[in-house]
Amino acid sequence: MDALRPGDPARIGGHRLLGRLGAGGMGVVYLGRTEAGALAAIKVILPEHAGDEDFRTRFRREAEAARRVDSPWAVPVTGADTESETPWLATEFVPGPTLSEVVARCGPLPTRSVHVLGRLLSRALTAVHGAGLVHRDVKPGNVLLTADGPRLIDFGIARAAEATALTATGLVVGTPGFLPPEQATGAGAGAGPEGDVFSLGCLLAYAATGRPPFGSGAVDALLYRTVHDEPDLAGVDDPALRALLGECLAKDPAARPAAADLDTRIAEDVPGDGASADWLPEDVARMIAERSAAMLALPDIEATVNTSATTSAPAPARRRFLALAAGGAVALGAGTFAAVRLIGDEPDGRSGASPAGRRWVIGVHADLTGAQEAAGRAQERGVRLAVDRFNSRTDKPFTLAVKVLDDGGDPARSVRVAEEFARDRDVLAVIGPTGDAATGAALPAYDEAVLPLLTVSSLQISYPARVNAAFFQASPSYAALSMPIVNRLLLRPDVERLGVLIDRSGGQAAYQAGYATNLMTPSLTTGTTHPRVVPAGTTDLGPVIADLLGHRSDALFYAGDAAGGARAARALAATPFKGPSMAQHTVMRPEFLERAGETAEGWEFIAPFTDAGGVSGEPGVPGAADFAAAHRKRFGAAPAAWSAEAYDVTGLVAQEVAALVGSATKGGAGPTGSPTATPSGSTPSGGTPSAGTPSADGRPGRAALVAAIAASRYKGISRTYAFDEERQQLVGQDAHLYRAEGGRYRYLGPAPKPKS
């Protein structure tokens, strides 16, 4: 969350504004407090929409609709003014996380939790329908979780059941994946209360399985499946729940139960007054408790000051609260991102303002809710720690903040994230994206904006060349990682032939890693290879393993995913083979250890990420102790894979920005003697080009920063960072070695390099 900006009001309708909870195409949502001390989420419509009479009519209808709903399970309206020059709507502030956030972070909910969720949300919808309304956007992002039950929010497109939709002909209103077939076909004006029941069925299936029942992906394909395909309810093991979901998801609206009927049909006790969150799993209850406890930081907030030139920065405690309170924001428009946080808090509680009052942003473009969520979260934390370190300097020439946008691992969404960062002129550089496909999709937007982009976990062998060369691959590619793999497996007296198993279930990552390893073996050694490629979805790897061993393979390399790696380990354990076996680093997931069991023992991995005292729980690499200690203090856990790498490249960016600012301040003296933001052991830049034009507040031009990063050399925790001139890929073959031992991944140290 962000502090108030210079153009933001200080007060709205008797609320003193404390900060921004979110923003979208329609307006801004602020956190406000009344004179009596009550907190509220206040939606303020943008001026360009306030002058649109049709839009104002829809907003007026939203306020009227929300006021008519009387249920403890729907967030109530506490105030509104739809006729003022700046229309606004205030609702009770609920600090709980959204259902989508909970499922993304903690996984599917147990059956009892889903039953309670369904019963109480059916009561909320009963109140909605009893008021003569249809919600039309029942989805996980519009449900907040609290200790005593869920809360339904956002009546932005609710309408009277008999009303005509104020939308263009054929426009689909709602959220694909959670809307009924009658809305998916574009007949939104005819969707009634039965449509909300269908959406509730989708929501409950998502809560129970962790995925929407009609999948995800392109909108047109998703809408087609909603209309024509049966829902995917695999993983819903409770017969009663599965049957109920099947009825809610009937294609024929008349075949669905009414919301009031669901309340009586779900036989599950619900939390009573003052109940604890025992209806939810422990980790979810902990999330709720942390958000509620964060409210204790609010009473000491000083009065908001807002002039045309400056806005007072919120106290560090409040900024932490705003970051935690993201779940209480009301969504504004379909383009709102799942995770948008802008903070500048300091670990020691000091004000984040620099002497010059300059505050610029490091962006984090990450997968926070998709298949690579763990890596995305780790990278976000690494960036935050690097910003903490920079902001703790007493001589810093500016202050850094962090802005995080989630692409969910979806390439299309990645493009929108990149465009959002490109438009924000306060963003100096962006760390990310997390995955290969998301990176490739986002590159054109970053390149056009000449916005420096540094990825630490997108490892494709090559990306399309770009005009402005603003992209830096700050991690070894799959081709570079093949070199330490070959060195580890073949530079030993007992290995002459390497069996290479490429499992296409691992996608391009597996294909490129396996192909490069096969190609590099005869170039780096006197050994040979026997490669095999298996189609995605192959479940029996026994015949393939037998073929590899039958061709005298005395070492094995598996390129694929965690599930396939476990199948390979089990198949190999059923043979007399005793040679070395290694898997691609993408296999290093808990799933591999769980599925492979004892057969995982001894498998090794070459990885592009260091341990930094986190993955194995051991001391880790030299120089990482301070980082690991800071990570544990800030986040209550050891650093995970990719966190140190994100920390490093953020430090690199801060170093080069500080050098450019110092050079400009001293009249072009260059980086020598200028203030820098390097961790212990860092080396200064080899030179700072003068390309680009600084802004009026001294912010370096983006082109200048791109050139500075390209020429930089930086010694971080995980490696020394430098980039080749031609493709701006990381120079060097530094990688790290792990082994599966005793049901965990043990860090063995830097991967071996050939002596010559």
PDB file of N, CA and C in Angstrom, residues 51-105:
ATOM      1  N   GLY A  51     -17.775  13.132 -14.209  1.00  0.00           N
ATOM      2  CA  GLY A  51     -18.506  13.963 -15.151  1.00  0.00           C
ATOM      3  C   GLY A  51     -19.315  13.191 -16.165  1.00  0.00           C
ATOM      4  N   ASP A  52     -19.214  11.875 -16.139  1.00  0.00           N
ATOM      5  CA  ASP A  52     -19.958  11.017 -17.059  1.00  0.00           C
ATOM      6  C   ASP A  52     -21.281  10.642 -16.385  1.00  0.00           C
ATOM      7  N   GLU A  53     -22.384  11.113 -16.942  1.00  0.00           N
ATOM      8  CA  GLU A  53     -23.670  10.914 -16.284  1.00  0.00           C
ATOM      9  C   GLU A  53     -24.053   9.444 -16.196  1.00  0.00           C
ATOM     10  N   ASP A  54     -23.741   8.663 -17.245  1.00  0.00           N
ATOM     11  CA  ASP A  54     -24.032   7.231 -17.194  1.00  0.00           C
ATOM     12  C   ASP A  54     -23.229   6.555 -16.091  1.00  0.00           C
ATOM     13  N   PHE A  55     -21.974   6.935 -15.976  1.00  0.00           N
ATOM     14  CA  PHE A  55     -21.138   6.344 -14.931  1.00  0.00           C
ATOM     15  C   PHE A  55     -21.668   6.738 -13.552  1.00  0.00           C
ATOM     16  N   ARG A  56     -22.029   8.005 -13.410  1.00  0.00           N
ATOM     17  CA  ARG A  56     -22.540   8.456 -12.117  1.00  0.00           C
ATOM     18  C   ARG A  56     -23.836   7.715 -11.766  1.00  0.00           C
ATOM     19  N   THR A  57     -24.633   7.438 -12.787  1.00  0.00           N
ATOM     20  CA  THR A  57     -25.862   6.670 -12.551  1.00  0.00           C
ATOM     21  C   THR A  57     -25.540   5.280 -12.032  1.00  0.00           C
ATOM     22  N   ARG A  58     -24.541   4.634 -12.628  1.00  0.00           N
ATOM     23  CA  ARG A  58     -24.147   3.294 -12.161  1.00  0.00           C
ATOM     24  C   ARG A  58     -23.589   3.355 -10.745  1.00  0.00           C
ATOM     25  N   PHE A  59     -22.804   4.385 -10.447  1.00  0.00           N
ATOM     26  CA  PHE A  59     -22.235   4.513  -9.107  1.00  0.00           C
ATOM     27  C   PHE A  59     -23.339   4.778  -8.082  1.00  0.00           C
ATOM     28  N   ARG A  60     -24.313   5.612  -8.467  1.00  0.00           N
ATOM     29  CA  ARG A  60     -25.445   5.874  -7.578  1.00  0.00           C
ATOM     30  C   ARG A  60     -26.195   4.571  -7.298  1.00  0.00           C
ATOM     31  N   ARG A  61     -26.349   3.750  -8.352  1.00  0.00           N
ATOM     32  CA  ARG A  61     -27.038   2.475  -8.184  1.00  0.00           C
ATOM     33  C   ARG A  61     -26.243   1.546  -7.273  1.00  0.00           C
ATOM     34  N   GLU A  62     -24.923   1.569  -7.383  1.00  0.00           N
ATOM     35  CA  GLU A  62     -24.084   0.737  -6.503  1.00  0.00           C
ATOM     36  C   GLU A  62     -24.313   1.106  -5.045  1.00  0.00           C
ATOM     37  N   ALA A  63     -24.291   2.414  -4.766  1.00  0.00           N
ATOM     38  CA  ALA A  63     -24.478   2.849  -3.382  1.00  0.00           C
ATOM     39  C   ALA A  63     -25.848   2.452  -2.868  1.00  0.00           C
ATOM     40  N   GLU A  64     -26.874   2.649  -3.688  1.00  0.00           N
ATOM     41  CA  GLU A  64     -28.223   2.281  -3.279  1.00  0.00           C
ATOM     42  C   GLU A  64     -28.351   0.782  -3.059  1.00  0.00           C
ATOM     43  N   ALA A  65     -27.724  -0.007  -3.941  1.00  0.00           N
ATOM     44  CA  ALA A  65     -27.789  -1.459  -3.813  1.00  0.00           C
ATOM     45  C   ALA A  65     -27.117  -1.923  -2.529  1.00  0.00           C
ATOM     46  N   ALA A  66     -25.927  -1.387  -2.269  1.00  0.00           N
ATOM     47  CA  ALA A  66     -25.195  -1.819  -1.080  1.00  0.00           C
ATOM     48  C   ALA A  66     -25.934  -1.445   0.197  1.00  0.00           C
ATOM     49  N   ARG A  67     -26.594  -0.296   0.210  1.00  0.00           N
ATOM     50  CA  ARG A  67     -27.348   0.126   1.401  1.00  0.00           C
ATOM     51  C   ARG A  67     -28.541  -0.790   1.673  1.00  0.00           C
ATOM     52  N   ARG A  68     -29.106  -1.394   0.651  1.00  0.00           N
ATOM     53  CA  ARG A  68     -30.306  -2.223   0.806  1.00  0.00           C
ATOM     54  C   ARG A  68     -29.984  -3.616   1.340  1.00  0.00           C
ATOM     55  N   VAL A  69     -28.707  -4.006   1.330  1.00  0.00           N
ATOM     56  CA  VAL A  69     -28.327  -5.351   1.779  1.00  0.00           C
ATOM     57  C   VAL A  69     -28.069  -5.323   3.278  1.00  0.00           C
ATOM     58  N   ASP A  70     -28.821  -6.101   4.013  1.00  0.00           N
ATOM     59  CA  ASP A  70     -28.703  -6.150   5.467  1.00  0.00           C
ATOM     60  C   ASP A  70     -28.332  -7.571   5.875  1.00  0.00           C
ATOM     61  N   SER A  71     -27.048  -7.800   6.078  1.00  0.00           N
ATOM     62  CA  SER A  71     -26.575  -9.123   6.478  1.00  0.00           C
ATOM     63  C   SER A  71     -25.251  -8.974   7.213  1.00  0.00           C
ATOM     64  N   PRO A  72     -25.056  -9.747   8.281  1.00  0.00           N
ATOM     65  CA  PRO A  72     -23.748  -9.701   8.954  1.00  0.00           C
ATOM     66  C   PRO A  72     -22.635 -10.252   8.082  1.00  0.00           C
ATOM     67  N   TRP A  73     -22.985 -10.901   6.971  1.00  0.00           N
ATOM     68  CA  TRP A  73     -21.964 -11.526   6.122  1.00  0.00           C
ATOM     69  C   TRP A  73     -21.701 -10.715   4.857  1.00  0.00           C
ATOM     70  N   ALA A  74     -22.230  -9.503   4.796  1.00  0.00           N
ATOM     71  CA  ALA A  74     -21.930  -8.560   3.719  1.00  0.00           C
ATOM     72  C   ALA A  74     -21.400  -7.280   4.356  1.00  0.00           C
ATOM     73  N   VAL A  75     -20.320  -6.735   3.810  1.00  0.00           N
ATOM     74  CA  VAL A  75     -19.721  -5.529   4.386  1.00  0.00           C
ATOM     75  C   VAL A  75     -20.684  -4.361   4.204  1.00  0.00           C
ATOM     76  N   PRO A  76     -21.075  -3.688   5.285  1.00  0.00           N
ATOM     77  CA  PRO A  76     -22.091  -2.630   5.178  1.00  0.00           C
ATOM     78  C   PRO A  76     -21.517  -1.300   4.703  1.00  0.00           C
ATOM     79  N   VAL A  77     -22.372  -0.521   4.054  1.00  0.00           N
ATOM     80  CA  VAL A  77     -22.032   0.850   3.684  1.00  0.00           C
ATOM     81  C   VAL A  77     -22.160   1.723   4.928  1.00  0.00           C
ATOM     82  N   THR A  78     -21.161   2.577   5.162  1.00  0.00           N
ATOM     83  CA  THR A  78     -21.192   3.469   6.323  1.00  0.00           C
ATOM     84  C   THR A  78     -21.410   4.919   5.936  1.00  0.00           C
ATOM     85  N   GLY A  79     -21.329   5.214   4.646  1.00  0.00           N
ATOM     86  CA  GLY A  79     -21.554   6.583   4.203  1.00  0.00           C
ATOM     87  C   GLY A  79     -21.351   6.685   2.706  1.00  0.00           C
ATOM     88  N   ALA A  80     -21.939   7.703   2.088  1.00  0.00           N
ATOM     89  CA  ALA A  80     -21.777   7.899   0.651  1.00  0.00           C
ATOM     90  C   ALA A  80     -22.265   9.285   0.277  1.00  0.00           C
ATOM     91  N   ASP A  81     -21.715   9.807  -0.806  1.00  0.00           N
ATOM     92  CA  ASP A  81     -22.220  11.021  -1.429  1.00  0.00           C
ATOM     93  C   ASP A  81     -22.032  10.858  -2.926  1.00  0.00           C
ATOM     94  N   THR A  82     -23.090  10.451  -3.590  1.00  0.00           N
ATOM     95  CA  THR A  82     -23.003  10.176  -5.026  1.00  0.00           C
ATOM     96  C   THR A  82     -23.287  11.406  -5.871  1.00  0.00           C
ATOM     97  N   GLU A  83     -23.673  12.530  -5.235  1.00  0.00           N
ATOM     98  CA  GLU A  83     -24.039  13.723  -5.991  1.00  0.00           C
ATOM     99  C   GLU A  83     -22.974  14.810  -5.926  1.00  0.00           C
ATOM    100  N   SER A  84     -21.963  14.644  -5.093  1.00  0.00           N
ATOM    101  CA  SER A  84     -20.949  15.686  -4.955  1.00  0.00           C
ATOM    102  C   SER A  84     -20.058  15.734  -6.183  1.00  0.00           C
ATOM    103  N   GLU A  85     -19.250  16.774  -6.255  1.00  0.00           N
ATOM    104  CA  GLU A  85     -18.326  16.914  -7.375  1.00  0.00           C
ATOM    105  C   GLU A  85     -17.365  15.735  -7.435  1.00  0.00           C
ATOM    106  N   THR A  86     -16.995  15.220  -6.254  1.00  0.00           N
ATOM    107  CA  THR A  86     -16.149  14.021  -6.149  1.00  0.00           C
ATOM    108  C   THR A  86     -16.954  12.932  -5.455  1.00  0.00           C
ATOM    109  N   PRO A  87     -17.661  12.081  -6.202  1.00  0.00           N
ATOM    110  CA  PRO A  87     -18.496  11.050  -5.566  1.00  0.00           C
ATOM    111  C   PRO A  87     -17.653  10.050  -4.775  1.00  0.00           C
ATOM    112  N   TRP A  88     -18.200   9.586  -3.653  1.00  0.00           N
ATOM    113  CA  TRP A  88     -17.479   8.612  -2.845  1.00  0.00           C
ATOM    114  C   TRP A  88     -18.461   7.673  -2.153  1.00  0.00           C
ATOM    115  N   LEU A  89     -17.937   6.518  -1.765  1.00  0.00           N
ATOM    116  CA  LEU A  89     -18.716   5.494  -1.067  1.00  0.00           C
ATOM    117  C   LEU A  89     -17.815   4.861  -0.012  1.00  0.00           C
ATOM    118  N   ALA A  90     -18.258   4.844   1.231  1.00  0.00           N
ATOM    119  CA  ALA A  90     -17.470   4.280   2.336  1.00  0.00           C
ATOM    120  C   ALA A  90     -18.130   3.017   2.857  1.00  0.00           C
ATOM    121  N   THR A  91     -17.332   2.005   3.091  1.00  0.00           N
ATOM    122  CA  THR A  91     -17.809   0.772   3.713  1.00  0.00           C
ATOM    123  C   THR A  91     -16.960   0.478   4.938  1.00  0.00           C
ATOM    124  N   GLU A  92     -17.508  -0.339   5.805  1.00  0.00           N
ATOM    125  CA  GLU A  92     -16.745  -0.775   6.977  1.00  0.00           C
ATOM    126  C   GLU A  92     -15.442  -1.428   6.526  1.00  0.00           C
ATOM    127  N   PHE A  93     -14.339  -1.085   7.180  1.00  0.00           N
ATOM    128  CA  PHE A  93     -13.051  -1.665   6.813  1.00  0.00           C
ATOM    129  C   PHE A  93     -12.863  -3.013   7.499  1.00  0.00           C
ATOM    130  N   VAL A  94     -12.572  -4.027   6.703  1.00  0.00           N
ATOM    131  CA  VAL A  94     -12.332  -5.375   7.215  1.00  0.00           C
ATOM    132  C   VAL A  94     -10.878  -5.731   6.911  1.00  0.00           C
ATOM    133  N   PRO A  95     -10.027  -5.927   7.917  1.00  0.00           N
ATOM    134  CA  PRO A  95      -8.609  -6.168   7.659  1.00  0.00           C
ATOM    135  C   PRO A  95      -8.265  -7.593   7.247  1.00  0.00           C
ATOM    136  N   GLY A  96      -9.257  -8.455   7.119  1.00  0.00           N
ATOM    137  CA  GLY A  96      -8.965  -9.844   6.765  1.00  0.00           C
ATOM    138  C   GLY A  96      -8.508  -9.991   5.328  1.00  0.00           C
ATOM    139  N   PRO A  97      -7.808 -11.089   5.026  1.00  0.00           N
ATOM    140  CA  PRO A  97      -7.364 -11.357   3.655  1.00  0.00           C
ATOM    141  C   PRO A  97      -8.531 -11.803   2.782  1.00  0.00           C
ATOM    142  N   THR A  98      -8.369 -11.692   1.473  1.00  0.00           N
ATOM    143  CA  THR A  98      -9.378 -12.202   0.553  1.00  0.00           C
ATOM    144  C   THR A  98      -9.245 -13.721   0.444  1.00  0.00           C
ATOM    145  N   LEU A  99     -10.312 -14.358   0.020  1.00  0.00           N
ATOM    146  CA  LEU A  99     -10.278 -15.804  -0.185  1.00  0.00           C
ATOM    147  C   LEU A  99      -9.233 -16.173  -1.240  1.00  0.00           C
ATOM    148  N   SER A 100      -9.117 -15.363  -2.289  1.00  0.00           N
ATOM    149  CA  SER A 100      -8.124 -15.666  -3.321  1.00  0.00           C
ATOM    150  C   SER A 100      -6.720 -15.618  -2.750  1.00  0.00           C
ATOM    151  N   GLU A 101      -6.444 -14.663  -1.880  1.00  0.00           N
ATOM    152  CA  GLU A 101      -5.122 -14.564  -1.264  1.00  0.00           C
ATOM    153  C   GLU A 101      -4.856 -15.752  -0.354  1.00  0.00           C
ATOM    154  N   VAL A 102      -5.857 -16.151   0.419  1.00  0.00           N
ATOM    155  CA  VAL A 102      -5.697 -17.279   1.345  1.00  0.00           C
ATOM    156  C   VAL A 102      -5.399 -18.563   0.582  1.00  0.00           C
ATOM    157  N   VAL A 103      -6.171 -18.850  -0.473  1.00  0.00           N
ATOM    158  CA  VAL A 103      -5.959 -20.084  -1.232  1.00  0.00           C
ATOM    159  C   VAL A 103      -4.610 -20.060  -1.936  1.00  0.00           C
ATOM    160  N   ALA A 104      -4.222 -18.888  -2.452  1.00  0.00           N
ATOM    161  CA  ALA A 104      -2.935 -18.783  -3.131  1.00  0.00           C
ATOM    162  C   ALA A 104      -1.782 -19.047  -2.177  1.00  0.00           C
ATOM    163  N   ARG A 105      -1.890 -18.568  -0.946  1.00  0.00           N
ATOM    164  CA  ARG A 105      -0.773 -18.694   0.002  1.00  0.00           C
ATOM    165  C   ARG A 105      -0.822 -19.987   0.802  1.00  0.00           C
TER     166      ARG A 105
END
